[in-house]
Short mmCIF file of C-alpha atoms and ligand atoms in Angstrom, two decimals:
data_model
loop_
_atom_site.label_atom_id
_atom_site.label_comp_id
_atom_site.label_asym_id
_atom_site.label_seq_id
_atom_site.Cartn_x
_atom_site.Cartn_y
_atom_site.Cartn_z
CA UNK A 1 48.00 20.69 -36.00
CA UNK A 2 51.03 18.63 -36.89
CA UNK A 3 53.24 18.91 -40.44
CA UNK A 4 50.48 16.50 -42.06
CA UNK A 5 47.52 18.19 -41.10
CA UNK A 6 49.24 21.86 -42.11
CA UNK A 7 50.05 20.56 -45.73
CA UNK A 8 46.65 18.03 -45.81
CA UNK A 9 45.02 22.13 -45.33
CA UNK A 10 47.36 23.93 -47.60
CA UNK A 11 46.38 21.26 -50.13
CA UNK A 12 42.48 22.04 -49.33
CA UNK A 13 43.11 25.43 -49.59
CA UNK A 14 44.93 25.13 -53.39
CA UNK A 15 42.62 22.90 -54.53
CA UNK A 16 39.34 25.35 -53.59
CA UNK A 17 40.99 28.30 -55.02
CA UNK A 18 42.76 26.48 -57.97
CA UNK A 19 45.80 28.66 -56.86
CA UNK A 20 48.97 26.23 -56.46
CA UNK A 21 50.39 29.10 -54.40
CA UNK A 22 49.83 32.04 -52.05
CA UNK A 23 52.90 35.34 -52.17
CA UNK A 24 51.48 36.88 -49.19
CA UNK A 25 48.59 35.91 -46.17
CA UNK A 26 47.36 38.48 -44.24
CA UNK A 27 46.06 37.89 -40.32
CA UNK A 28 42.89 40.11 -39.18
CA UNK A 29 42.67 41.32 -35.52
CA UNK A 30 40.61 42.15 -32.82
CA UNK A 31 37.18 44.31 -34.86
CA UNK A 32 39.75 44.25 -38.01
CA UNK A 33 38.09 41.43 -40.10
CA UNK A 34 35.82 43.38 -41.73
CA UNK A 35 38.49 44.26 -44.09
CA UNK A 36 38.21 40.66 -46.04
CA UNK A 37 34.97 42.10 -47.17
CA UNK A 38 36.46 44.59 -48.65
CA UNK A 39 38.71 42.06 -51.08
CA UNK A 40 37.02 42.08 -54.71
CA UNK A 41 36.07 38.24 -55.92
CA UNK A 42 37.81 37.03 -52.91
CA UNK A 43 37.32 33.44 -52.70
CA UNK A 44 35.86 32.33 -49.07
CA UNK A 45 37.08 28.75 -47.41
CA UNK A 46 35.27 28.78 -44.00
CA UNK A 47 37.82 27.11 -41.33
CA UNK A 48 35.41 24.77 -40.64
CA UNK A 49 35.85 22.95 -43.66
CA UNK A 50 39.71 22.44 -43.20
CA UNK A 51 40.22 19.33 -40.60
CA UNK A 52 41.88 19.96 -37.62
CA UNK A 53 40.83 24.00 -38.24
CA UNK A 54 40.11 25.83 -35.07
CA UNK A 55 37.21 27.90 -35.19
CA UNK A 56 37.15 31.19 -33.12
CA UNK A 57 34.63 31.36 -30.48
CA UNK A 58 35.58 35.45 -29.25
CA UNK A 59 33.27 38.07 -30.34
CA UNK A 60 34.34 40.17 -32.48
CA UNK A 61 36.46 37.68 -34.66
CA UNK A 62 34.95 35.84 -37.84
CA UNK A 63 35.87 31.96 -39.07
CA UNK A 64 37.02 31.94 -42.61
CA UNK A 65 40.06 32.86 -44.64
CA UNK A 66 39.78 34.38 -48.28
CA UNK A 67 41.81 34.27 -50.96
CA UNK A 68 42.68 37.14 -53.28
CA UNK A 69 44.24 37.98 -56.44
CA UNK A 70 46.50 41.51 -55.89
CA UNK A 71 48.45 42.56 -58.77
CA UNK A 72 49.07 38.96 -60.35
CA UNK A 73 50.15 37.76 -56.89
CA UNK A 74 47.95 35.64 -54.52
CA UNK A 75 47.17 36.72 -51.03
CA UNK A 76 45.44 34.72 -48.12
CA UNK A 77 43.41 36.82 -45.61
CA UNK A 78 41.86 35.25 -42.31
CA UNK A 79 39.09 37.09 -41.11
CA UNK A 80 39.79 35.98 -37.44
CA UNK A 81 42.35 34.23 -35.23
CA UNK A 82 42.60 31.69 -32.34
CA UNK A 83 43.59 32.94 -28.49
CA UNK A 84 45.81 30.70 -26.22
CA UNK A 85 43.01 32.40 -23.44
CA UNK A 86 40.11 30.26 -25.71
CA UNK A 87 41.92 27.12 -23.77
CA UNK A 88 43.42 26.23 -27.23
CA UNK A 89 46.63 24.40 -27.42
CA UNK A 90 49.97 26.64 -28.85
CA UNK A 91 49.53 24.32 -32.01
CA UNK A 92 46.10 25.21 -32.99
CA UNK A 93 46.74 28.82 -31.76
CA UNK A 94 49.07 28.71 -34.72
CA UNK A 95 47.81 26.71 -37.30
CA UNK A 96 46.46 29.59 -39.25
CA UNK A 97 49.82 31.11 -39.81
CA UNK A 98 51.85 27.71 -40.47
CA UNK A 99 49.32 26.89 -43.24
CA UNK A 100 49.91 30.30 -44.84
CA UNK A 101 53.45 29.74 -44.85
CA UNK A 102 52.61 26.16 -46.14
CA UNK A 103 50.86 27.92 -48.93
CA UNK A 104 53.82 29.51 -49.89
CA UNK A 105 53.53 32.89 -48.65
CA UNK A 106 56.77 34.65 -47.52
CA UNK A 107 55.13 37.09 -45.84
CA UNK A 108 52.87 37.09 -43.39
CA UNK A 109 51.02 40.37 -42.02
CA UNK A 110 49.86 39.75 -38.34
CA UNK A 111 47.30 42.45 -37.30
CA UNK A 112 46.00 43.51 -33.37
CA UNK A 113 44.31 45.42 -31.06
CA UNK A 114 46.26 46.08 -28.29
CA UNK A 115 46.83 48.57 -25.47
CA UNK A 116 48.75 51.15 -25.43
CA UNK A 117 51.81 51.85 -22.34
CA UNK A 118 54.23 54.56 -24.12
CA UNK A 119 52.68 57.84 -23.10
CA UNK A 120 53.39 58.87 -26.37
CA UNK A 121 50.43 56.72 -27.56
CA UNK A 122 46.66 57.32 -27.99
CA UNK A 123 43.79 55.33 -28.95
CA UNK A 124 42.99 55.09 -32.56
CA UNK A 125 47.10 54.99 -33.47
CA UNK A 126 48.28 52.32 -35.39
CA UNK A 127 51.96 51.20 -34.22
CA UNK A 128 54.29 49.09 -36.33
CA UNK A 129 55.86 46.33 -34.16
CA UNK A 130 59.47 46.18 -33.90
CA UNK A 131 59.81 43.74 -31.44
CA UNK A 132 58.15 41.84 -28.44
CA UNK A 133 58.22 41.02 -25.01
CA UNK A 134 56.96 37.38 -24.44
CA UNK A 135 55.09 37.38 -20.57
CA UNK A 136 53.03 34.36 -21.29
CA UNK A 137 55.35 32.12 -20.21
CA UNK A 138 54.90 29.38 -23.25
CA UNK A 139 56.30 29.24 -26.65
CA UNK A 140 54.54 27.67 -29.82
CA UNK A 141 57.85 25.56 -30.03
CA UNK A 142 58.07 23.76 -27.15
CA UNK A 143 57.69 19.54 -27.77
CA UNK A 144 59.25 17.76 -30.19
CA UNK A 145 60.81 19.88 -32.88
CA UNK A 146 60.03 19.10 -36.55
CA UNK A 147 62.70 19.61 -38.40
CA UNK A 148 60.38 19.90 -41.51
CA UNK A 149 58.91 22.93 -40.11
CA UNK A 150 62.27 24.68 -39.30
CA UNK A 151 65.17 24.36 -36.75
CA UNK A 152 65.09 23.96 -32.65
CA UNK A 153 66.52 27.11 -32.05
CA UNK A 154 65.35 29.95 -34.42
CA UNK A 155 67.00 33.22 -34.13
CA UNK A 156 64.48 36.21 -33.47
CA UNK A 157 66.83 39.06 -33.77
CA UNK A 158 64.49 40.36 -36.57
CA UNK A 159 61.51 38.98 -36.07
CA UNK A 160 59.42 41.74 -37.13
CA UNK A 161 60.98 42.38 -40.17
CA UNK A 162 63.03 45.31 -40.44
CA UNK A 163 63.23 45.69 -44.35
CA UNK A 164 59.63 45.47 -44.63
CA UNK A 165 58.71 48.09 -41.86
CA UNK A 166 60.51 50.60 -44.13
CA UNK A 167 57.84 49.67 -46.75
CA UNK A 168 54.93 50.04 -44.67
CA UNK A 169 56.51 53.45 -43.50
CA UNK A 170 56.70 54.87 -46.85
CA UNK A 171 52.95 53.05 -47.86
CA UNK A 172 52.39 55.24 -44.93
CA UNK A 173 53.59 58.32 -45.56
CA UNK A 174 52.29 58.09 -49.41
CA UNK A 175 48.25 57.73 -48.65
CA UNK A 176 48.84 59.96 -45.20
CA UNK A 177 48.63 57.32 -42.91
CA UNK A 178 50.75 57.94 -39.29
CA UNK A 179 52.47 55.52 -37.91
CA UNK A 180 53.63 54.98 -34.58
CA UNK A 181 56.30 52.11 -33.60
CA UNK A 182 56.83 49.80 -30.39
CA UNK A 183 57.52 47.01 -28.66
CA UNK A 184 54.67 44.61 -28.30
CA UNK A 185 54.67 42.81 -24.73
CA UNK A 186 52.32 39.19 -25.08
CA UNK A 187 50.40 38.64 -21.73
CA UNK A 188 47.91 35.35 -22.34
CA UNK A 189 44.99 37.38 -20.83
CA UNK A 190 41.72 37.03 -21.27
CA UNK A 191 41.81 39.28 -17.69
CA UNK A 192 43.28 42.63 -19.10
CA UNK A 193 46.96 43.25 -17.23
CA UNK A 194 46.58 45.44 -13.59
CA UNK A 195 48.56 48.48 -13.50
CA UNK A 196 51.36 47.10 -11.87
CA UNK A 197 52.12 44.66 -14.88
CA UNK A 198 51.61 47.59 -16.81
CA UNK A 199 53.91 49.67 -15.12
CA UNK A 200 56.33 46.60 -15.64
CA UNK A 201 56.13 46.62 -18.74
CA UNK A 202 56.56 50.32 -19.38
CA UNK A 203 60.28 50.19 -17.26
CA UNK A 204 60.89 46.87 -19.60
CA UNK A 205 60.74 48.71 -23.04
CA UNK A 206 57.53 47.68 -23.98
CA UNK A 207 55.21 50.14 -25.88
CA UNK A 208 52.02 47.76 -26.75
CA UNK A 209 50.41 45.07 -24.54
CA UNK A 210 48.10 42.76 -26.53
CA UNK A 211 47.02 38.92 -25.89
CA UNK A 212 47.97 37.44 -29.23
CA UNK A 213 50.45 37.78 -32.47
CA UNK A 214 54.11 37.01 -30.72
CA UNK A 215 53.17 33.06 -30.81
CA UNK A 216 52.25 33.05 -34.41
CA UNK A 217 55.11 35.47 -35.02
CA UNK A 218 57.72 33.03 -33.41
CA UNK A 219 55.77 30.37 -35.60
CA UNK A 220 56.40 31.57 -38.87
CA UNK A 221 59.86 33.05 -38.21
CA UNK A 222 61.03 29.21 -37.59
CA UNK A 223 59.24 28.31 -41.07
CA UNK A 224 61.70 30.91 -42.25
CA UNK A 225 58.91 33.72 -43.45
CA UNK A 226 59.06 37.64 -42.90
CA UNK A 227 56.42 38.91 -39.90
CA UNK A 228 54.85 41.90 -40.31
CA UNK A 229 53.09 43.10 -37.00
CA UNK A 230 50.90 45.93 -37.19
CA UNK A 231 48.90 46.72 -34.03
CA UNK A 232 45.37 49.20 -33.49
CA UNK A 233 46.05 50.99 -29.67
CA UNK A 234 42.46 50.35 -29.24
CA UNK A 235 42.86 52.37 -25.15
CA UNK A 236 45.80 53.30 -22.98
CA UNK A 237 46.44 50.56 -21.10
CA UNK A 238 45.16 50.12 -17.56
CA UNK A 239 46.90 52.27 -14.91
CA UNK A 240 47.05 54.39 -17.63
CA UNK A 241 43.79 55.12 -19.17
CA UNK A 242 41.47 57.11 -16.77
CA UNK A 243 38.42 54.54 -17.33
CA UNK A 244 38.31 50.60 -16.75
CA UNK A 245 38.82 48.29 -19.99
CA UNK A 246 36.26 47.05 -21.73
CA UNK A 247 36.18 44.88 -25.24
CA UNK A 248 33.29 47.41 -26.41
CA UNK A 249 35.26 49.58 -26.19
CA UNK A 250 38.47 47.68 -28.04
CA UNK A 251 35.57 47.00 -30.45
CA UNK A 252 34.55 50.87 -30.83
CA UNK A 253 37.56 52.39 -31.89
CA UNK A 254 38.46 49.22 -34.15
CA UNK A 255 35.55 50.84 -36.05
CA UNK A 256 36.43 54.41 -35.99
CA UNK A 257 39.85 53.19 -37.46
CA UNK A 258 38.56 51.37 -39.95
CA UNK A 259 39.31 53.92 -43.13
CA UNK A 260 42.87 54.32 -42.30
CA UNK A 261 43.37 50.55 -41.33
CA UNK A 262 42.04 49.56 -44.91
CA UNK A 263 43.73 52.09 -46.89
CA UNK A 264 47.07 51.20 -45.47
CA UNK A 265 46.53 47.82 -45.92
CA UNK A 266 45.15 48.08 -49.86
CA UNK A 267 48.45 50.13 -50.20
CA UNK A 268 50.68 47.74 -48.67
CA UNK A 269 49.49 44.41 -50.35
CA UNK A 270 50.21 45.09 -53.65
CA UNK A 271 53.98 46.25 -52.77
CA UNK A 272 54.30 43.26 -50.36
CA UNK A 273 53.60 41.14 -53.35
CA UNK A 274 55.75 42.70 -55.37
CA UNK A 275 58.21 42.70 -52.95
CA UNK A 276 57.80 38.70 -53.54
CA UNK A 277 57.71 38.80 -56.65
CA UNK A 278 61.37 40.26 -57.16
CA UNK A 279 62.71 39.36 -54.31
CA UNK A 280 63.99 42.96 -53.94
CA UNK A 281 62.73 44.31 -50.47
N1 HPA B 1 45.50 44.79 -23.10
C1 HPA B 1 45.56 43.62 -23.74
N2 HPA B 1 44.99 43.40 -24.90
C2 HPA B 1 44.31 44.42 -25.47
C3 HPA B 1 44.20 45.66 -24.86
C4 HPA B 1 44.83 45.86 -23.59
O1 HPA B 1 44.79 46.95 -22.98
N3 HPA B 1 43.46 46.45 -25.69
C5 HPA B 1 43.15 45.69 -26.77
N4 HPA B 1 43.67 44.47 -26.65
#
């Protein structure tokens, strides 16, 4: 989606929900969407009705975004994202994200499923991204720059938002969630990496490896907007985990985290928007 088709759905989106603004969106991984259900008098805008809107096809993901009032602030939740392994183009794989930032929010939480590579890791921990490794070889940037969006060269050096990690780590400690943290290497899949790429990516630095979330990251950096990357380690990755991968599985232990994923993220909200608010995070 190009700058006119962004604003055309951040105008869409303001109108339906009569809110001129949004403080904070809110992306929903891999068996993670479930948690816009759990939004009181969220109002629902299926993507379908925004033009230009892709719709997920994966199983697992849903097709609308919410809107929510948290503490007098206004956050935007999409139950589902787009892959670049759907055969989408880098600008509709990111077209959820710009929009947000479009409708004003200065934060934007990207959530995952991903696999984990640092022994340290199990399944079922949920690791707070402090970097990544692009692998997929293609960067939502590429083409023409417009200058409206941001600048041709964006600095990453903190892409995943220091400052705010420290808030999700305290969130964390305060309703006894753990948190583990990592580096989050992007492979385009949808064929789950072998154990050699694996093993790459373990003598690399990389903790994670996942198929989505550095793209939109990079995306809303350049639009000047804080990332947040939390990620579920759904498995150990392969090479690594004793069984072969499967997306039931991914799906499984999405559910089993469910409680913790949700109560971390009704903790965080509220202080992300506050953090907005007063500017003082
Ligand atoms: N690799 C890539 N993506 C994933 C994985 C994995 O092992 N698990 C969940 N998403």
């Amino acid at each position: 989606m190009n700058y006119q088709e962004i604003r055309a759905a951040s105008q869409i989106i303001s109108e339906r929900t009569g809110r001129d603004h949004h403080d904070v969106a809110l992306v929903l991984g891999s068996g993670l969407s479930e948690f816009a259900a759990s939004l009181p008098d969220a109002i629902e805008i299926p993507y379908a009705d925004l033009p230009g809107f892709p719709v997920p096809r994966v199983a697992g993901h849903g097709g609308s975004l919410f809107s929510a009032e948290v503490e007098g602030g206004f956050v935007l939740v999409f139950a589902g994202r787009v892959h670049y392994y759907e055969g989408w183009p880098m600008d509709k794989v990111v077209a959820g994200v710009r929009t947000a930032v479009m409708c004003g929010a200065k934060t934007v939480v990207l959530t995952n499923a991903s696999g984990g590579v640092n022994p340290g890791f199990a399944a079922g921990d949920l690791v707070l991204i402090s970097d990544h490794l692009n692998l997929a070889g293609i960067n939502p940037l590429m083409g023409t720059n417009d200058e409206r969006l941001g600048t041709r060269f964006p600095d990453l050096t903190d892409l995943y938002s220091q400052d705010l990690r420290a808030v999700v780590r305290s969130v964390g400690d305060e309703v006894d969630v753990d948190l583990q943290e990592g580096v989050y290497a992007w492979f385009s899949g949808p064929s789950y990496e072998t154990p050699a790429e694996v093993a790459m990516v373990g003598r690399m630095g990389g903790d994670l490896v996942g198929m989505s979330t550095a793209p939109e990251a990079i995306a809303i950096r350049h639009m000047g907007a804080r990332v947040l990357g939390i990620s579920l380690c759904t498995n150990l990755a392969a090479g690594i985990s004793p069984t072969p991968l499967s997306h039931e599985e991914v799906k499984e232990v999405a559910a089993l985290a469910k409680d913790k994923f949700t109560r971390l993220l009704h903790n965080l909200l509220p202080r992300l928007v506050a953090a907005e608010a007063d500017q003082a995070v």
